[in-house]
mmCIF file of N, CA and C in Angstrom:
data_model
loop_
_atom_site.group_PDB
_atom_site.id
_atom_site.type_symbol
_atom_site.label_atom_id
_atom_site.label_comp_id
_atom_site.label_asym_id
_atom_site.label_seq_id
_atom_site.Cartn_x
_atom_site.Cartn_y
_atom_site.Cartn_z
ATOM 1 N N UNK A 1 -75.633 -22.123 4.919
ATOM 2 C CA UNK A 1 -75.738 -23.065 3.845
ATOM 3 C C UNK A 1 -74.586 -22.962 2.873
ATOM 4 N N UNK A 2 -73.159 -23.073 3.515
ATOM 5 C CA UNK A 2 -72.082 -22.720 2.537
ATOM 6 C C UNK A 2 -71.506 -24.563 2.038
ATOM 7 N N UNK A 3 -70.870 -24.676 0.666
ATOM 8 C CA UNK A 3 -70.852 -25.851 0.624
ATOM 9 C C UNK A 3 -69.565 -26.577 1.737
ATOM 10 N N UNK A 4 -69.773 -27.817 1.318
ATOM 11 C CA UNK A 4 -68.540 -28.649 2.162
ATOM 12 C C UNK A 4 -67.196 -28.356 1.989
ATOM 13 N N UNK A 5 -67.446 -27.688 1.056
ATOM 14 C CA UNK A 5 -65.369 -27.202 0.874
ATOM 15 C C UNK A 5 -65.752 -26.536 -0.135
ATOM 16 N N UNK A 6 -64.822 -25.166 0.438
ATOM 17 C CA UNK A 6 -64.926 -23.941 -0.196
ATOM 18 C C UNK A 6 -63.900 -23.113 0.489
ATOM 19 N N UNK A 7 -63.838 -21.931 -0.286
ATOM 20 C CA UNK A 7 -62.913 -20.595 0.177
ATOM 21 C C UNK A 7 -63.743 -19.351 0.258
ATOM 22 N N UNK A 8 -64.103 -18.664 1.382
ATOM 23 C CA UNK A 8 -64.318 -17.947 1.850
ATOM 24 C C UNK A 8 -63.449 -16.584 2.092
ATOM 25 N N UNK A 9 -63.905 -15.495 1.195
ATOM 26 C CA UNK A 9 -63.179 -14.002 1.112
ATOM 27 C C UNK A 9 -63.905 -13.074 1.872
ATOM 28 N N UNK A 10 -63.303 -12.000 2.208
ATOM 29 C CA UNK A 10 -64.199 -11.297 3.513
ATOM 30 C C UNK A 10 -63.473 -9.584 2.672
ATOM 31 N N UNK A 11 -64.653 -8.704 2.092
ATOM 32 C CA UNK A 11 -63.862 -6.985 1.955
ATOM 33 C C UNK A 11 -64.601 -6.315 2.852
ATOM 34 N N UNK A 12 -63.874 -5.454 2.755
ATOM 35 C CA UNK A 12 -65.101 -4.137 3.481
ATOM 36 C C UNK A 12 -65.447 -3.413 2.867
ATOM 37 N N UNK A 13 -66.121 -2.290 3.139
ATOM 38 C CA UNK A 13 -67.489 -1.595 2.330
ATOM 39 C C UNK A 13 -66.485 -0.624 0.694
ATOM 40 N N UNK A 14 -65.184 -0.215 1.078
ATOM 41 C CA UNK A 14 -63.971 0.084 -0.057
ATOM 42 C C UNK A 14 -63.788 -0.754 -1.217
ATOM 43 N N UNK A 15 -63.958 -2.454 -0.330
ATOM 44 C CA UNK A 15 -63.464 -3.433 -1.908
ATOM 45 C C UNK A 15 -62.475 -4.215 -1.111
ATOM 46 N N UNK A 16 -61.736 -3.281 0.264
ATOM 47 C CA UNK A 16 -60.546 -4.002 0.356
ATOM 48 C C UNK A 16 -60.554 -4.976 0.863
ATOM 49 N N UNK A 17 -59.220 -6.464 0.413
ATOM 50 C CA UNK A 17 -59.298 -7.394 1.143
ATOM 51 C C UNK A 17 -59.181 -7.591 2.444
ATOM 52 N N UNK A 18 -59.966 -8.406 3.521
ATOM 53 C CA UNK A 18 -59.814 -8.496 4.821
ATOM 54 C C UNK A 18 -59.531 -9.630 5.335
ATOM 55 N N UNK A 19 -59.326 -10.708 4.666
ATOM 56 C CA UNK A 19 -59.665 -12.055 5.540
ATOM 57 C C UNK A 19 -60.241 -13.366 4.361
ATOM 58 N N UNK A 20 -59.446 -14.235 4.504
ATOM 59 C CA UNK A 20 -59.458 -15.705 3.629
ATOM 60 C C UNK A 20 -59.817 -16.652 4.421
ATOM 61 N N UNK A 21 -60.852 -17.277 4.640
ATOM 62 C CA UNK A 21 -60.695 -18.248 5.372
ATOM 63 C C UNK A 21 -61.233 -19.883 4.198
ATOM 64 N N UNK A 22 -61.011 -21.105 4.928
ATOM 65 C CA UNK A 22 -61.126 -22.391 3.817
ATOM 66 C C UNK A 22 -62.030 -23.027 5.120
ATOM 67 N N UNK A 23 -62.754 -23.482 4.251
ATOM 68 C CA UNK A 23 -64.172 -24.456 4.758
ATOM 69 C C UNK A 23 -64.234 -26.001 4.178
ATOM 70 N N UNK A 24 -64.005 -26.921 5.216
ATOM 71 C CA UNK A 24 -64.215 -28.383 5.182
ATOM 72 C C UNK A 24 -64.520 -29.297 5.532
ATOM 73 N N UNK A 25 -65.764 -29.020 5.881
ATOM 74 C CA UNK A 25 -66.816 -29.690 6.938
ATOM 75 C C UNK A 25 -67.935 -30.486 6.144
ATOM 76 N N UNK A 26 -68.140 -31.685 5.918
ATOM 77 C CA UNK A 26 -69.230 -32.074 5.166
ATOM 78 C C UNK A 26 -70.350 -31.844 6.196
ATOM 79 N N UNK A 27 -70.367 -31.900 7.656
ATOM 80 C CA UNK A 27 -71.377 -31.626 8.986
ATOM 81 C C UNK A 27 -71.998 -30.643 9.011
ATOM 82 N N UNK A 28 -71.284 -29.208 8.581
ATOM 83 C CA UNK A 28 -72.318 -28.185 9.165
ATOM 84 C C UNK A 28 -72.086 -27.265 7.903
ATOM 85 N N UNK A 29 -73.244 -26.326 7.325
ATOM 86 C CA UNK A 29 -72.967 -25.441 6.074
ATOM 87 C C UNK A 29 -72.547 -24.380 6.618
ATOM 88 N N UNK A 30 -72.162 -24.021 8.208
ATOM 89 C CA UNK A 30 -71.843 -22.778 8.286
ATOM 90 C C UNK A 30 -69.922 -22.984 8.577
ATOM 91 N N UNK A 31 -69.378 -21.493 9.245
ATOM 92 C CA UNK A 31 -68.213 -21.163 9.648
ATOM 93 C C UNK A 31 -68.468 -19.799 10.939
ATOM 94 N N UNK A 32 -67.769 -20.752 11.650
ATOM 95 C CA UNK A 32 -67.023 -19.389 12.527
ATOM 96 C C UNK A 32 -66.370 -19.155 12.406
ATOM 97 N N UNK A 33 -65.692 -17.653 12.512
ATOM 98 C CA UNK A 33 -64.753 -17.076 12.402
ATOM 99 C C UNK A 33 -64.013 -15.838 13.503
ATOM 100 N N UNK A 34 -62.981 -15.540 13.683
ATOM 101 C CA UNK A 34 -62.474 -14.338 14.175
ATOM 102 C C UNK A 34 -62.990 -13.723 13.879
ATOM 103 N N UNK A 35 -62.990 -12.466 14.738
ATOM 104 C CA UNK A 35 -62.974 -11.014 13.832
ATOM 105 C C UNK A 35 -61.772 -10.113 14.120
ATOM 106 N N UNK A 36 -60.088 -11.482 14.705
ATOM 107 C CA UNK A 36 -59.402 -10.489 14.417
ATOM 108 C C UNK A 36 -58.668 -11.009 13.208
ATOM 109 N N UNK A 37 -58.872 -10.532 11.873
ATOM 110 C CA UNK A 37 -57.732 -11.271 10.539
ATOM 111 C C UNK A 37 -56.335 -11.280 10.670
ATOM 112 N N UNK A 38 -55.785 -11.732 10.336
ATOM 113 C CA UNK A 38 -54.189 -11.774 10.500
ATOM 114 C C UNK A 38 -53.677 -10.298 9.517
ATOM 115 N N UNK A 39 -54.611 -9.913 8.404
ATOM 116 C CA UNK A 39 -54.198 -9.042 7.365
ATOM 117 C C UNK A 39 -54.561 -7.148 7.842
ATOM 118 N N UNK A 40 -55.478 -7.355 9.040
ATOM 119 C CA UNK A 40 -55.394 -5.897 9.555
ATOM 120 C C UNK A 40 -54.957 -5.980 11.408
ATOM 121 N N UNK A 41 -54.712 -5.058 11.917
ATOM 122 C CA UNK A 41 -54.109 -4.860 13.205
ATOM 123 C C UNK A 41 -55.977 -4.335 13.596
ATOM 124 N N UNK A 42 -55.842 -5.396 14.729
ATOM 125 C CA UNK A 42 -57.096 -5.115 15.784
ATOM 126 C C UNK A 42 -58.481 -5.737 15.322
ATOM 127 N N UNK A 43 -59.182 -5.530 16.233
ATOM 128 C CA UNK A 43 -60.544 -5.780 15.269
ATOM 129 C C UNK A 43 -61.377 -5.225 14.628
ATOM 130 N N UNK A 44 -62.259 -6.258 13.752
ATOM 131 C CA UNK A 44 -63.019 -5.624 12.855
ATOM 132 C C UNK A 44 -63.908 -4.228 13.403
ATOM 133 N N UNK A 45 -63.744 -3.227 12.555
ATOM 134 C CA UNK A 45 -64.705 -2.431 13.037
ATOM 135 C C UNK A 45 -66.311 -2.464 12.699
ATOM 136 N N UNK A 46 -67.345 -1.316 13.097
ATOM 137 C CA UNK A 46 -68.566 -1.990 12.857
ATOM 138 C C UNK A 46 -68.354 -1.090 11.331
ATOM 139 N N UNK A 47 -69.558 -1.830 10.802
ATOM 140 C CA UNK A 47 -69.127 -1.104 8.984
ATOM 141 C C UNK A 47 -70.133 -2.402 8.203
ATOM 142 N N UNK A 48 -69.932 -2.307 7.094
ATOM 143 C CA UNK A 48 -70.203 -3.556 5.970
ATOM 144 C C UNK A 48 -69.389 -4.346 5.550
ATOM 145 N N UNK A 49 -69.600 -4.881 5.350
ATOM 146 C CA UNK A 49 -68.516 -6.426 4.655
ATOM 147 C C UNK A 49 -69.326 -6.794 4.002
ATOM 148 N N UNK A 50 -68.052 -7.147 2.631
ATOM 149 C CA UNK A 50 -69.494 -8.259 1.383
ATOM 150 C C UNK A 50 -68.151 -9.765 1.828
ATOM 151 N N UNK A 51 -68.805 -10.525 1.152
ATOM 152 C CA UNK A 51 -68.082 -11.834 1.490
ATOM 153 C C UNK A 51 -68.414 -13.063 0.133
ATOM 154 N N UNK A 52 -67.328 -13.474 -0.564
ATOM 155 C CA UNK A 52 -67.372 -14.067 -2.070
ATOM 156 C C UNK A 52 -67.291 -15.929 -0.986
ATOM 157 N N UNK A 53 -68.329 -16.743 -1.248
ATOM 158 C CA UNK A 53 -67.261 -17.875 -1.638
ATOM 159 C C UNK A 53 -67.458 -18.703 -2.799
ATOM 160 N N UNK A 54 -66.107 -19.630 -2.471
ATOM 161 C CA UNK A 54 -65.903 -19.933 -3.615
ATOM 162 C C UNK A 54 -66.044 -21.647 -3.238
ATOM 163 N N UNK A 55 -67.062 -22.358 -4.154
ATOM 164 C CA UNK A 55 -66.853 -23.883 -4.001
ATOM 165 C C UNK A 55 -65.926 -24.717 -4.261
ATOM 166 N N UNK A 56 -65.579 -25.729 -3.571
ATOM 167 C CA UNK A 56 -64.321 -26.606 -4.270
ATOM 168 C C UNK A 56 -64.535 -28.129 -3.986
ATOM 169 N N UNK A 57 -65.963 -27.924 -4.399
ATOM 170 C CA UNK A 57 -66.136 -29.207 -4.235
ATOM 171 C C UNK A 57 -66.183 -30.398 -5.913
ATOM 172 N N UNK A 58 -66.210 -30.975 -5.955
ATOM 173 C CA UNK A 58 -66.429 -31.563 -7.254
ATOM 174 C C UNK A 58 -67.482 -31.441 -8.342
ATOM 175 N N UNK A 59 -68.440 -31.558 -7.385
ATOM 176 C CA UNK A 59 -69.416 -31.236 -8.144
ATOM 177 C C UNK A 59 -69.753 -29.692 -8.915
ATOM 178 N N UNK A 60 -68.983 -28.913 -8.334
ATOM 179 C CA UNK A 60 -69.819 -27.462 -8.376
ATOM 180 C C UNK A 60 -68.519 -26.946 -7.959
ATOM 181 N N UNK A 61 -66.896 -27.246 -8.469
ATOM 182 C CA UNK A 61 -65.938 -26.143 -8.023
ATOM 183 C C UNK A 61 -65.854 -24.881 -9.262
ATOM 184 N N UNK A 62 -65.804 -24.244 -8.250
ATOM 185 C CA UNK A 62 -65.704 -22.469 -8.612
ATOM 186 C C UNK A 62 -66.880 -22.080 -8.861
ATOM 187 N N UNK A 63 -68.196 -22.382 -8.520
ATOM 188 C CA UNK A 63 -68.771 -21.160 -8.359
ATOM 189 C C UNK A 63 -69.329 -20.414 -7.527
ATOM 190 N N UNK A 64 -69.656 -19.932 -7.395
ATOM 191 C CA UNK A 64 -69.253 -18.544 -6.866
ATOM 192 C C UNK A 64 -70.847 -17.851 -5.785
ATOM 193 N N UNK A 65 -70.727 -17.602 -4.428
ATOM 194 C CA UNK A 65 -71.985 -17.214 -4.366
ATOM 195 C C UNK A 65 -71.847 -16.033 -2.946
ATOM 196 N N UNK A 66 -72.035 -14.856 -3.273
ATOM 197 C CA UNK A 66 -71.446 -13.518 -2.745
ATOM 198 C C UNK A 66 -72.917 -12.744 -2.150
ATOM 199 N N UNK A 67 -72.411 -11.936 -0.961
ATOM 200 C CA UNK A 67 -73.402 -11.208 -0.296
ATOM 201 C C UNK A 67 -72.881 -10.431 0.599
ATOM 202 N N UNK A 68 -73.524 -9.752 1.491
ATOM 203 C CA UNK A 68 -72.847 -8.789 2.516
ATOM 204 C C UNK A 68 -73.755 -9.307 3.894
ATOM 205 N N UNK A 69 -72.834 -8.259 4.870
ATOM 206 C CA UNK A 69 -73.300 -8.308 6.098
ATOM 207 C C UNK A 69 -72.850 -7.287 6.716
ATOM 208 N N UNK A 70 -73.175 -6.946 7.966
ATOM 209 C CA UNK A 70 -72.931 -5.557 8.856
ATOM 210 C C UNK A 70 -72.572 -6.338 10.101
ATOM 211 N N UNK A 71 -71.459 -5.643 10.209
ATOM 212 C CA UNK A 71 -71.395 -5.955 12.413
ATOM 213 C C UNK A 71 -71.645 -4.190 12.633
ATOM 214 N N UNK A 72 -71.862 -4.406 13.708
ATOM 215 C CA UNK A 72 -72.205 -3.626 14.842
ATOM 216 C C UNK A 72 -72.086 -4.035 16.026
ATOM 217 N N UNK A 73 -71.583 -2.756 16.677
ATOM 218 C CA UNK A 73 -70.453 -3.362 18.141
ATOM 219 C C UNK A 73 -71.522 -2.657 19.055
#
């Protein structure tokens, strides 16, 4: 349920940045994504990730709605 256009930030369980991705789909609230980022060598390992995005839509640009998730390989 992410909005129609937005920016999507990806850290890991440190804080550090991992991954930017931009969302512009009025069709579907989700995103797929890699899990290899252009900003680290290889893939994601298993661990936590929190993930910020950010709206940019008109109605509602910049705010803000953040959470985490876990992979496991």
């Amino acid at each position: 349920g992410i909005p129609s256009k937005c920016l999507i930030l990806i850290y890991n369980a440190a804080g550090d940045y991992i991954t930017k991705m931009t969302h512009d789909s009025s069709l579907k609230g989700e995103r797929n994504w890699n899990q290899i980022p252009d900003s680290i060598v290889g893939e994601m390992q298993t661990g936590l990730y929190y993930f910020v995005v950010v709206s940019q839509t008109a109605s509602s640009s910049g705010a803000t709605q953040n959470g985490s998730f876990v992979i496991v390989k």
